[in-house]
Coordinates of C-alpha atoms and ligand atoms in Angstrom, one line a residue:
M141 CA 87.2 72.8 148.0
Q142 CA 85.9 69.3 147.5
K143 CA 87.5 66.5 149.6
Y144 CA 89.0 63.3 148.4
H145 CA 86.7 60.3 149.2
G146 CA 89.1 57.4 148.6
S147 CA 87.1 54.6 146.9
E148 CA 84.6 57.0 145.2
L149 CA 87.5 58.5 143.2
N150 CA 87.2 58.0 139.5
V151 CA 90.3 59.5 138.1
N152 CA 90.6 60.3 134.5
S153 CA 93.3 62.6 133.5
S154 CA 91.9 63.5 130.1
S155 CA 88.7 65.4 129.8
P156 CA 85.8 63.1 128.8
S157 CA 84.4 65.9 126.8
H158 CA 86.7 64.7 124.0
S159 CA 84.8 61.5 123.5
S160 CA 81.6 60.8 121.8
R161 CA 80.2 57.5 123.4
P162 CA 77.0 58.0 125.4
S163 CA 78.5 56.9 128.6
E164 CA 81.2 59.5 128.2
V165 CA 78.7 62.2 127.4
F166 CA 77.2 61.3 130.7
A167 CA 80.6 61.4 132.4
A168 CA 81.2 64.9 130.9
R169 CA 78.2 66.2 132.9
N170 CA 79.2 64.3 136.1
P171 CA 82.7 65.2 137.1
P172 CA 84.4 62.8 139.5
N173 CA 85.7 63.7 143.0
Q174 CA 89.2 65.0 142.9
L175 CA 92.3 64.7 145.1
P176 CA 92.7 67.8 147.3
W177 CA 95.6 70.2 147.1
D178 CA 98.8 68.6 148.6
H179 CA 101.0 71.2 150.3
T180 CA 104.0 68.8 150.0
K181 CA 103.8 69.1 146.2
K182 CA 105.1 71.9 144.0
T183 CA 102.6 74.5 142.7
V184 CA 102.5 75.2 139.0
A185 CA 100.9 78.5 138.0
I186 CA 99.6 78.8 134.4
L187 CA 98.7 82.2 133.0
G188 CA 96.0 82.0 130.4
S189 CA 93.1 79.9 129.2
G190 CA 94.0 79.8 125.5
W191 CA 95.6 77.3 123.2
A192 CA 98.8 76.9 125.1
A193 CA 97.3 76.8 128.6
T194 CA 94.6 74.3 127.8
S195 CA 97.0 72.1 125.9
I196 CA 99.2 71.9 129.1
L197 CA 96.2 71.3 131.3
K198 CA 94.9 68.4 129.1
D199 CA 98.2 66.5 129.4
L200 CA 99.6 67.6 132.8
D201 CA 99.4 64.8 135.4
T202 CA 98.0 66.7 138.4
E203 CA 98.8 63.9 140.7
H204 CA 102.3 65.3 141.0
Y205 CA 101.4 69.0 141.2
N206 CA 99.1 71.6 142.6
V207 CA 97.9 73.7 139.7
V208 CA 96.5 77.2 139.6
V209 CA 95.2 78.7 136.4
V210 CA 94.8 82.5 136.1
S211 CA 93.0 84.1 133.3
P212 CA 90.7 87.1 132.8
R213 CA 88.3 84.9 130.8
N214 CA 86.9 81.6 132.2
Y215 CA 86.7 79.8 128.9
F216 CA 88.8 78.5 126.1
L217 CA 88.1 80.2 122.7
F218 CA 88.6 78.4 119.4
T219 CA 90.0 81.4 117.6
P220 CA 90.2 79.9 114.1
L221 CA 86.4 80.2 113.9
L222 CA 86.2 83.6 115.5
P223 CA 85.8 85.5 112.2
S224 CA 82.6 83.5 111.6
C225 CA 81.1 85.0 114.8
T226 CA 81.5 88.6 113.6
V227 CA 78.6 88.2 111.2
G228 CA 76.6 85.4 112.8
T229 CA 77.7 82.4 110.7
L230 CA 78.5 80.9 114.1
E231 CA 77.4 81.9 117.6
L232 CA 80.2 82.7 120.1
R233 CA 79.2 80.2 122.7
S234 CA 79.5 77.4 120.1
I235 CA 83.3 77.9 120.0
M236 CA 83.8 78.5 123.8
Q237 CA 84.7 75.8 126.3
P238 CA 84.4 76.8 130.0
M239 CA 87.6 76.2 131.8
R240 CA 85.8 74.3 134.6
F241 CA 84.6 71.8 132.1
I242 CA 88.3 71.0 131.8
T243 CA 89.8 71.5 135.3
R244 CA 87.1 69.5 137.0
F245 CA 88.3 66.4 135.2
K246 CA 91.8 66.5 136.4
K247 CA 93.0 64.0 139.1
R248 CA 93.7 66.8 141.6
E249 CA 91.7 69.9 142.1
V250 CA 92.9 72.7 139.9
M251 CA 92.4 76.2 141.2
F252 CA 90.9 78.5 138.5
V253 CA 91.2 82.2 139.2
E254 CA 89.3 84.5 136.9
G255 CA 91.5 87.6 137.0
E256 CA 94.2 89.3 135.1
C257 CA 97.8 88.8 136.2
R258 CA 99.1 92.4 136.5
S259 CA 102.7 91.6 137.5
I260 CA 105.1 88.8 138.1
D261 CA 107.8 88.9 140.8
P262 CA 110.4 86.4 139.7
E263 CA 112.5 86.9 142.9
K264 CA 109.6 86.3 145.4
K265 CA 107.9 83.9 142.9
T266 CA 104.6 85.5 143.2
L267 CA 101.9 86.8 140.9
Q268 CA 99.7 89.9 141.5
V269 CA 96.2 89.1 140.2
E270 CA 93.3 91.5 139.9
D271 CA 89.7 90.8 139.3
N272 CA 88.9 93.1 136.4
S273 CA 85.4 91.8 135.7
E274 CA 82.3 94.0 136.1
V275 CA 81.3 92.4 139.4
V276 CA 84.0 92.9 142.0
G277 CA 83.8 91.7 145.6
A278 CA 85.3 93.2 148.7
L279 CA 88.6 91.6 147.7
S280 CA 89.7 92.3 144.1
S281 CA 93.4 91.8 144.2
Q282 CA 95.4 88.8 145.4
T283 CA 99.0 87.7 145.6
I284 CA 99.5 84.1 144.4
P285 CA 102.7 82.2 145.1
Y286 CA 104.1 79.6 142.7
D287 CA 107.1 77.2 142.5
Y288 CA 106.9 77.0 138.7
L289 CA 105.3 79.6 136.4
I290 CA 104.1 79.0 132.9
V291 CA 103.4 82.2 130.9
A292 CA 100.7 81.3 128.3
C293 CA 98.8 84.6 128.3
G294 CA 99.0 85.2 124.5
A295 CA 99.6 88.6 123.0
E296 CA 97.6 91.7 122.3
N297 CA 96.9 93.6 119.1
A298 CA 99.8 95.6 117.6
T299 CA 98.9 99.2 116.8
F300 CA 102.5 100.4 116.3
G301 CA 101.6 103.5 118.2
I302 CA 99.5 104.7 115.3
P303 CA 97.3 107.5 116.6
G304 CA 93.6 106.8 116.9
V305 CA 93.6 103.0 116.5
K306 CA 92.8 102.1 120.1
E307 CA 90.1 104.8 120.2
H308 CA 88.3 104.1 116.9
A309 CA 89.1 100.7 115.5
C310 CA 87.7 97.2 116.4
F311 CA 90.1 94.4 117.0
L312 CA 89.5 90.7 116.3
K313 CA 91.1 88.6 119.0
E314 CA 88.6 87.9 121.8
S315 CA 85.0 87.0 122.0
W316 CA 84.0 90.5 123.0
D317 CA 85.8 91.9 119.9
A318 CA 83.6 89.7 117.6
R319 CA 80.5 90.8 119.5
K320 CA 81.4 94.5 119.2
I321 CA 82.1 94.1 115.4
R322 CA 78.7 92.4 114.9
T323 CA 76.8 95.1 116.8
R324 CA 78.7 97.9 115.1
L325 CA 78.1 96.4 111.7
M326 CA 74.4 96.2 112.2
D327 CA 74.4 99.8 113.6
C328 CA 76.2 101.0 110.5
L329 CA 73.5 99.4 108.3
E330 CA 70.5 100.7 110.3
T331 CA 72.1 104.2 110.5
A332 CA 72.7 104.2 106.7
A333 CA 69.0 103.2 106.3
F334 CA 67.8 106.1 108.5
P335 CA 65.4 108.2 106.4
G336 CA 67.0 111.1 104.7
Q337 CA 70.6 110.2 105.4
P338 CA 72.7 112.2 103.0
A339 CA 74.2 110.1 100.2
S340 CA 77.8 110.8 101.2
E341 CA 77.1 109.7 104.7
V342 CA 75.4 106.5 103.5
S343 CA 78.5 105.6 101.5
R344 CA 80.8 106.3 104.5
L345 CA 78.6 104.2 106.8
L346 CA 78.6 101.4 104.4
H347 CA 82.3 101.4 103.8
M348 CA 83.8 98.5 105.8
V349 CA 87.5 98.8 106.0
V350 CA 89.9 96.0 107.2
V351 CA 93.5 97.0 108.0
G352 CA 96.0 94.2 107.8
G353 CA 96.1 91.5 105.0
G354 CA 97.2 88.7 107.3
P355 CA 94.9 85.7 107.8
T356 CA 92.8 87.5 110.4
G357 CA 92.0 90.4 108.0
V358 CA 91.4 88.2 105.0
E359 CA 89.1 85.8 106.9
Y360 CA 87.1 88.6 108.4
A361 CA 86.7 90.3 105.0
A362 CA 85.6 86.9 103.6
E363 CA 82.9 86.4 106.2
L364 CA 81.7 90.0 105.7
Y365 CA 81.4 89.4 102.0
D366 CA 79.4 86.2 102.6
F367 CA 77.1 88.2 104.9
L368 CA 76.6 90.9 102.3
E369 CA 75.8 88.4 99.5
E370 CA 73.7 85.9 101.4
D371 CA 71.8 88.1 103.8
I372 CA 72.2 91.9 103.7
A373 CA 71.3 91.9 100.0
A374 CA 67.9 90.4 100.9
W375 CA 67.1 92.4 104.0
Y376 CA 68.5 95.8 103.0
P377 CA 67.7 95.9 99.3
D378 CA 67.9 99.7 99.1
I379 CA 71.3 100.1 100.5
A380 CA 73.1 96.7 100.1
G381 CA 74.4 97.7 96.7
K382 CA 76.2 100.6 98.2
M383 CA 78.1 98.5 100.7
K384 CA 81.9 98.3 100.0
I385 CA 84.6 96.2 101.6
T386 CA 88.2 97.4 101.4
L387 CA 91.3 95.5 102.7
V388 CA 94.3 97.8 103.3
E389 CA 97.7 96.1 103.4
A390 CA 101.1 97.7 103.9
L391 CA 103.1 95.0 101.9
P392 CA 102.9 94.3 98.2
H393 CA 100.5 91.4 98.8
V394 CA 98.1 89.9 101.3
L395 CA 98.8 86.7 103.2
P396 CA 102.6 86.9 103.2
M397 CA 102.9 83.5 104.9
F398 CA 101.1 81.6 102.2
S399 CA 102.6 80.3 98.9
K400 CA 102.7 82.6 95.9
E401 CA 100.0 80.6 94.0
L402 CA 97.6 80.9 96.9
I403 CA 98.2 84.6 97.3
T404 CA 97.4 85.2 93.6
Y405 CA 94.3 82.9 93.9
T406 CA 93.0 84.9 96.9
E407 CA 93.7 88.3 95.4
K408 CA 91.9 87.2 92.2
H409 CA 89.0 85.7 94.2
F410 CA 88.6 89.0 96.2
A411 CA 88.8 91.0 93.0
E412 CA 85.9 89.0 91.5
A413 CA 83.9 89.3 94.7
K414 CA 84.5 93.1 94.6
V415 CA 86.4 93.1 97.8
E416 CA 89.0 95.8 97.1
I417 CA 92.5 95.1 98.2
Q418 CA 94.7 98.2 98.5
N419 CA 98.2 96.7 98.8
N420 CA 101.3 98.8 99.4
T421 CA 99.1 101.2 101.5
R422 CA 100.2 102.0 105.0
V423 CA 97.8 103.5 107.6
K424 CA 99.2 106.5 109.3
E425 CA 96.4 107.7 111.5
V426 CA 92.9 106.7 112.4
R427 CA 90.2 109.4 112.9
Q428 CA 86.7 108.8 114.1
K429 CA 85.2 108.6 110.6
E430 CA 88.2 108.4 108.3
L431 CA 91.6 106.8 107.9
V432 CA 94.8 108.6 106.8
V433 CA 96.9 106.4 104.5
Q434 CA 100.1 106.6 102.5
T435 CA 99.4 105.3 99.1
P436 CA 101.9 103.4 96.9
S437 CA 102.9 106.7 95.2
G438 CA 103.7 108.2 98.6
D439 CA 100.6 110.5 98.6
I440 CA 98.6 111.0 101.8
E441 CA 94.9 110.3 101.4
T442 CA 91.9 109.9 103.6
I443 CA 89.5 107.0 103.4
P444 CA 86.0 107.5 105.1
Y445 CA 84.7 104.4 106.9
G446 CA 81.8 103.2 108.9
L447 CA 83.4 100.2 110.5
L448 CA 87.1 99.6 110.8
V449 CA 88.6 96.3 111.8
W450 CA 92.3 96.4 112.8
A451 CA 94.3 93.2 112.3
T452 CA 98.0 94.0 112.0
G453 CA 99.4 91.3 114.1
N454 CA 100.6 90.9 117.7
T455 CA 102.6 92.6 120.4
A456 CA 103.4 91.7 124.0
R457 CA 100.8 92.1 126.7
P458 CA 101.7 94.6 129.5
V459 CA 102.4 91.8 132.0
V460 CA 104.8 90.2 129.6
A461 CA 106.4 93.5 128.6
N462 CA 107.0 94.2 132.3
L463 CA 108.6 90.8 132.8
I464 CA 110.8 91.4 129.8
N465 CA 111.9 94.8 131.2
S466 CA 112.7 93.2 134.6
L467 CA 115.1 90.6 133.0
P468 CA 118.6 91.2 131.6
K469 CA 118.4 93.2 128.3
T470 CA 121.1 91.1 126.7
L471 CA 118.8 88.1 127.0
Q472 CA 115.4 89.6 126.5
N473 CA 115.6 91.8 123.4
Q474 CA 112.3 91.2 121.6
R475 CA 109.3 93.4 121.9
R476 CA 106.8 90.8 120.7
G477 CA 107.4 88.3 123.5
L478 CA 109.6 86.5 126.0
V479 CA 112.8 85.0 124.6
V480 CA 113.0 81.3 125.6
D481 CA 115.6 78.6 125.2
E482 CA 115.1 75.4 123.3
Y483 CA 113.2 74.0 126.3
L484 CA 110.9 77.0 126.3
K485 CA 112.4 78.2 129.5
V486 CA 112.5 82.0 129.8
K487 CA 116.0 83.3 129.4
G488 CA 117.4 85.1 132.4
A489 CA 114.6 83.9 134.8
D490 CA 114.4 81.1 137.3
S491 CA 111.5 78.5 137.1
I492 CA 109.6 80.4 134.4
W493 CA 108.6 79.0 131.0
A494 CA 106.8 80.8 128.2
L495 CA 105.0 79.6 125.1
G496 CA 102.5 80.4 122.4
D497 CA 102.0 84.0 121.5
A498 CA 103.5 85.2 124.8
S499 CA 106.9 84.0 123.6
A500 CA 109.2 85.2 120.8
T501 CA 110.4 82.1 118.8
K502 CA 111.3 81.3 115.3
W503 CA 107.8 79.8 114.7
A504 CA 104.7 81.9 113.6
P505 CA 102.4 82.8 116.5
T506 CA 99.7 80.2 115.7
A507 CA 97.3 77.9 117.6
Q508 CA 99.1 75.0 116.1
V509 CA 102.5 76.0 117.6
A510 CA 100.9 77.0 120.9
S511 CA 99.1 73.7 121.5
K512 CA 102.2 71.7 120.5
Q513 CA 104.3 73.7 122.9
G514 CA 101.7 73.1 125.6
A515 CA 101.8 69.3 125.1
Y516 CA 105.6 69.5 125.3
I517 CA 105.6 71.5 128.5
A518 CA 103.1 69.0 130.1
S519 CA 105.3 66.1 129.1
M520 CA 108.3 67.9 130.5
F521 CA 106.6 68.4 133.9
N522 CA 105.3 64.9 133.9
L523 CA 108.8 63.5 133.3
L524 CA 110.3 65.9 135.9
A525 CA 107.8 64.6 138.5
R526 CA 108.5 61.0 137.7
N527 CA 112.2 61.5 137.9
E528 CA 111.9 63.3 141.2
D529 CA 109.8 60.3 142.5
D530 CA 112.5 57.9 141.3
K531 CA 115.2 60.0 142.9
Q532 CA 113.4 60.0 146.3
R533 CA 112.8 56.2 146.0
L534 CA 116.5 55.7 145.4
A535 CA 117.4 57.9 148.3
A536 CA 115.0 56.0 150.5
E537 CA 116.8 52.8 149.4
G538 CA 120.1 54.4 150.3
R539 CA 121.2 54.7 146.7
D540 CA 122.7 57.7 145.0
A541 CA 120.6 59.2 142.3
A542 CA 123.6 60.9 140.7
S543 CA 125.1 57.4 140.0
T544 CA 122.0 56.4 138.0
A545 CA 120.8 57.4 134.6
I546 CA 118.1 59.6 136.1
D547 CA 118.2 63.1 134.9
A548 CA 115.9 65.0 137.2
S549 CA 116.2 68.3 135.3
P550 CA 113.3 69.6 133.2
E551 CA 115.5 69.4 130.1
A552 CA 115.6 65.6 130.3
V553 CA 112.6 65.5 127.9
G554 CA 114.8 67.0 125.2
P555 CA 114.4 70.3 123.2
F556 CA 111.0 71.3 121.7
T557 CA 110.7 70.4 118.1
Y558 CA 107.8 71.4 115.8
D559 CA 106.4 69.7 112.7
H560 CA 104.2 72.1 110.7
L561 CA 101.0 70.5 109.6
G562 CA 100.2 73.3 107.1
A563 CA 98.1 76.5 107.1
L564 CA 94.4 76.9 106.2
A565 CA 92.3 80.1 105.6
Y566 CA 88.8 80.8 104.6
I567 CA 88.5 83.3 101.7
G568 CA 84.7 83.5 101.3
S569 CA 82.0 82.1 98.9
D570 CA 82.5 78.6 100.3
K571 CA 86.2 78.6 99.2
A572 CA 89.3 78.1 101.3
I573 CA 93.0 77.8 100.7
A574 CA 95.5 75.3 102.2
D575 CA 99.3 75.2 102.2
L576 CA 100.1 71.7 103.2
P577 CA 103.4 69.8 103.8
G578 CA 105.0 68.4 100.7
N579 CA 104.6 71.6 98.7
V580 CA 100.8 71.1 98.3
H581 CA 99.0 74.3 97.7
V582 CA 95.3 74.0 97.1
G583 CA 92.3 76.3 97.0
G584 CA 88.6 76.2 96.2
A585 CA 85.3 74.6 97.2
L586 CA 86.9 71.2 98.0
T587 CA 89.4 72.9 100.2
F588 CA 86.5 74.6 101.9
Y589 CA 85.1 71.2 103.0
F590 CA 88.6 70.1 104.1
W591 CA 88.9 73.4 106.1
R592 CA 85.5 72.8 107.7
S593 CA 86.2 69.2 108.6
A594 CA 89.7 70.0 109.9
Y595 CA 88.3 72.7 112.3
L596 CA 85.3 70.7 113.2
S597 CA 87.4 67.8 114.3
N598 CA 89.8 70.1 116.2
L599 CA 87.1 71.8 118.2
F600 CA 87.6 71.2 121.9
S601 CA 84.7 69.0 122.7
L602 CA 81.8 67.0 121.3
R603 CA 79.6 69.7 122.7
N604 CA 81.4 72.3 120.6
R605 CA 81.2 70.2 117.5
V606 CA 77.5 69.7 117.9
L607 CA 76.9 73.4 118.4
V608 CA 79.0 74.4 115.4
L609 CA 77.3 71.9 113.1
F610 CA 74.0 73.1 114.4
D611 CA 75.0 76.8 113.6
W612 CA 76.1 75.9 110.1
G613 CA 72.8 74.1 109.5
K614 CA 70.8 76.9 111.0
K615 CA 72.6 79.5 108.8
S616 CA 71.9 77.4 105.7
V617 CA 68.2 77.0 106.4
F618 CA 67.3 80.3 108.1
G619 CA 70.2 82.6 107.1
R620 CA 72.1 84.8 109.5
D621 CA 70.4 86.8 112.3
I622 CA 70.4 90.6 111.5
G623 CA 69.2 91.8 114.9
R624 CA 71.5 94.3 116.6
E625 CA 72.3 93.3 120.2
Ligands
FAD933 P1 95.6 82.8 123.4 O1 94.9 81.6 122.8 O2 95.3 84.2 122.9 O3 95.3 82.7 125.0 C1 95.8 83.7 125.9 C2 95.1 83.5 127.2 O4 95.7 84.4 128.2 C3 93.6 84.0 127.1 O5 92.8 83.0 127.8 C4 93.6 85.3 127.8 O6 92.4 85.6 128.3 C5 94.7 85.1 128.8 N1 95.3 86.3 129.4 C6 95.4 87.5 128.8 N2 95.9 88.4 129.6 C7 96.2 87.7 130.7 C8 96.8 88.1 132.0 N3 97.3 89.3 132.2 N4 97.0 87.2 132.9 C9 96.5 85.9 132.7 N5 95.9 85.5 131.6 C10 95.8 86.4 130.6 N6 96.2 80.0 114.5 C11 96.1 78.8 113.8 O7 97.1 78.0 113.9 N7 95.2 78.6 112.9 C12 94.1 79.4 112.7 O8 93.2 79.2 111.9 C13 94.1 80.6 113.4 N8 93.1 81.5 113.3 C14 93.0 82.6 114.1 C15 91.9 83.5 113.9 C16 91.9 84.7 114.7 C17 90.7 85.6 114.5 C18 92.9 84.9 115.6 C19 92.9 86.2 116.4 C20 94.0 84.1 115.7 C21 94.1 82.9 115.0 N9 95.1 82.0 115.1 C22 95.1 80.9 114.4 C23 96.2 82.3 116.0 C24 96.0 81.7 117.3 O9 94.7 82.0 117.8 C25 97.0 82.1 118.4 O10 98.3 81.9 117.9 C26 96.8 81.3 119.6 O11 95.6 81.7 120.2 C27 97.9 81.5 120.6 O12 97.7 80.7 121.8 P2 98.1 81.3 123.2 O13 97.6 80.3 124.2 O14 99.5 81.7 123.2 O15 97.2 82.6 123.4
NAI934 P1 99.7 89.1 110.7 O1 100.9 89.5 111.4 O2 99.8 87.7 110.1 O3 99.4 90.1 109.5 C1 99.3 91.5 109.8 C2 99.3 92.2 108.4 O4 99.1 93.6 108.7 C3 100.7 92.1 107.8 O5 100.5 91.6 106.5 C4 101.2 93.6 107.8 O6 102.0 93.9 106.6 C5 99.9 94.4 107.9 N1 100.1 95.7 108.4 C6 100.9 96.1 109.5 N2 100.8 97.4 109.8 C7 100.1 97.9 108.8 C8 99.6 99.3 108.5 N3 100.0 100.3 109.3 N4 98.8 99.5 107.5 C9 98.4 98.4 106.7 N5 98.8 97.1 106.9 C10 99.6 96.9 108.0 O7 98.5 89.3 111.7 P2 97.2 88.5 111.9 O8 96.4 88.3 110.7 O9 96.5 89.2 113.0 O10 97.6 87.1 112.5 C11 98.3 87.0 113.7 C12 98.8 85.5 113.8 O11 97.8 84.6 113.9 C13 99.7 85.1 112.6 O12 100.8 84.3 113.1 C14 98.8 84.3 111.8 O13 99.4 83.3 111.1 C15 97.8 83.7 112.9 N6 96.5 83.4 112.3 C16 96.4 82.3 111.5 C17 95.2 82.1 110.8 C18 95.1 80.9 110.0 O14 96.0 80.1 109.9 N7 94.0 80.7 109.2 C19 94.1 83.0 111.0 C20 94.3 84.2 111.8 C21 95.5 84.4 112.4

């Protein structure tokens, strides 16, 4: 690890990658020296490198803590633009920010461990971490001790135990999911174009089915439709007309979290675009080439497909499910995540906090909530450290901390509160919808530019913003790449 060289130290707790001045662009490529680990300080372990974890990292004052971050992927992923990567509107690397571009700008060295936390021992306060990447060294498993643990490892895709989903469907949560979808989509097209392919097989291969009419499913279907209209039609003129997109949703309508007007607007827009929505249709089984569904009339039918994208929401990751099972059942009774108190502390556990999609709260599992919770946790830990310092100073002066107004408990920061800024979703053909505070529900082309600018300004760094702008420009001029990786 790098050593602290006193006067050379140029501490800056926030990442310079957020700024846009030339000097700061230079700073972003030239990280400063950092304070070394201090074994007299407490160690905070953070699981994850997603919205919640990076939000904590951005604001946490590492002068007061040793920090270790554990995640199987060494980058932050801007998930709201992930559907655009499934068809090549954007390239994956444009929405990824390497974790070391963040950790190297903290005051104190942050240990980043690329590995999956397999289990948590709340008694011994240790994590069992495994390197599950392709390249594994002589040592692939390690026990990491912590004083405070922050569980921000998100959730995995819910399959509700429906047979065949894991084997045959593609998910859309991680960068590798988007890559797999893009490759499989091109494979379906080329296989359908194979000379002499029987007509029934061509229509199966060109049937793209999306299960789940939440925002993930809707945004993916929208991107796919754009790809069909703007690129596939030109490069595959013989088969493009046979391509079909179907969205299967178990409830009476798609996008249940959006306002009624916007649901109607989206369903009408999809109908015009010939994206078929099959509402009130529940998938019962997934086979290699067909889905088994229960239709609104209760009949069981099969739907042949070439590509199937499964987007039916979240469930707890195994490490979270195991922690839930190890805690008192009366306190931990949710399958979708860890139950926390109003300070995001895990109920029934000591020194463990959970946030984002790993927790089960009254808020929807969104990036917006996760990042706000991250900022809250960071401010709580910063306050806790300052209060500890004050307590020690008072003790050194021979004064009693209890007799002062210093509350050295983590709860001193007050409970977590959340102000919803609204929800946005892309619905295709350069149209978006927005549910905004104050009962404002808008949809259309103007909302699309609002959607684009909101996400552009929220991207992690100037580097990401430049790359995304470049990708949008590239797509407009040259179209999307149709090569199969
Ligand atoms: P994540 O961001 O998923 O991060 C979890 C992290 O934990 C990852 O780094 C992962 O690699 C790591 N991890 C996994 N397993 C382990 C383990 N065992 N040990 C350690 N680390 C582990 N929300 C919005 O508000 N607006 C949007 O427009 C929006 N669009 C979305 C589009 C898509 C396609 C998807 C999938 C989600 C979208 N969301 C959106 C939801 C949003 O992405 C999530 O709510 C958000 O990512 C949750 O943040 P998180 O930090 O809890 O989890
Ligand atoms: P979701 O939970 O929002 O929606 C899943 C949908 O799948 C539901 O409508 C459900 O009825 C349906 N479903 C479940 N089982 C089914 C079955 N067997 N057959 C057919 N349909 C079935 O999940 P999603 O879209 O993955 O989103 C997860 C979270 O991420 C949500 O909180 C969402 O708000 C957030 N998100 C937000 C976005 C945005 O704001 N633009 C974009 C993407 C995700």
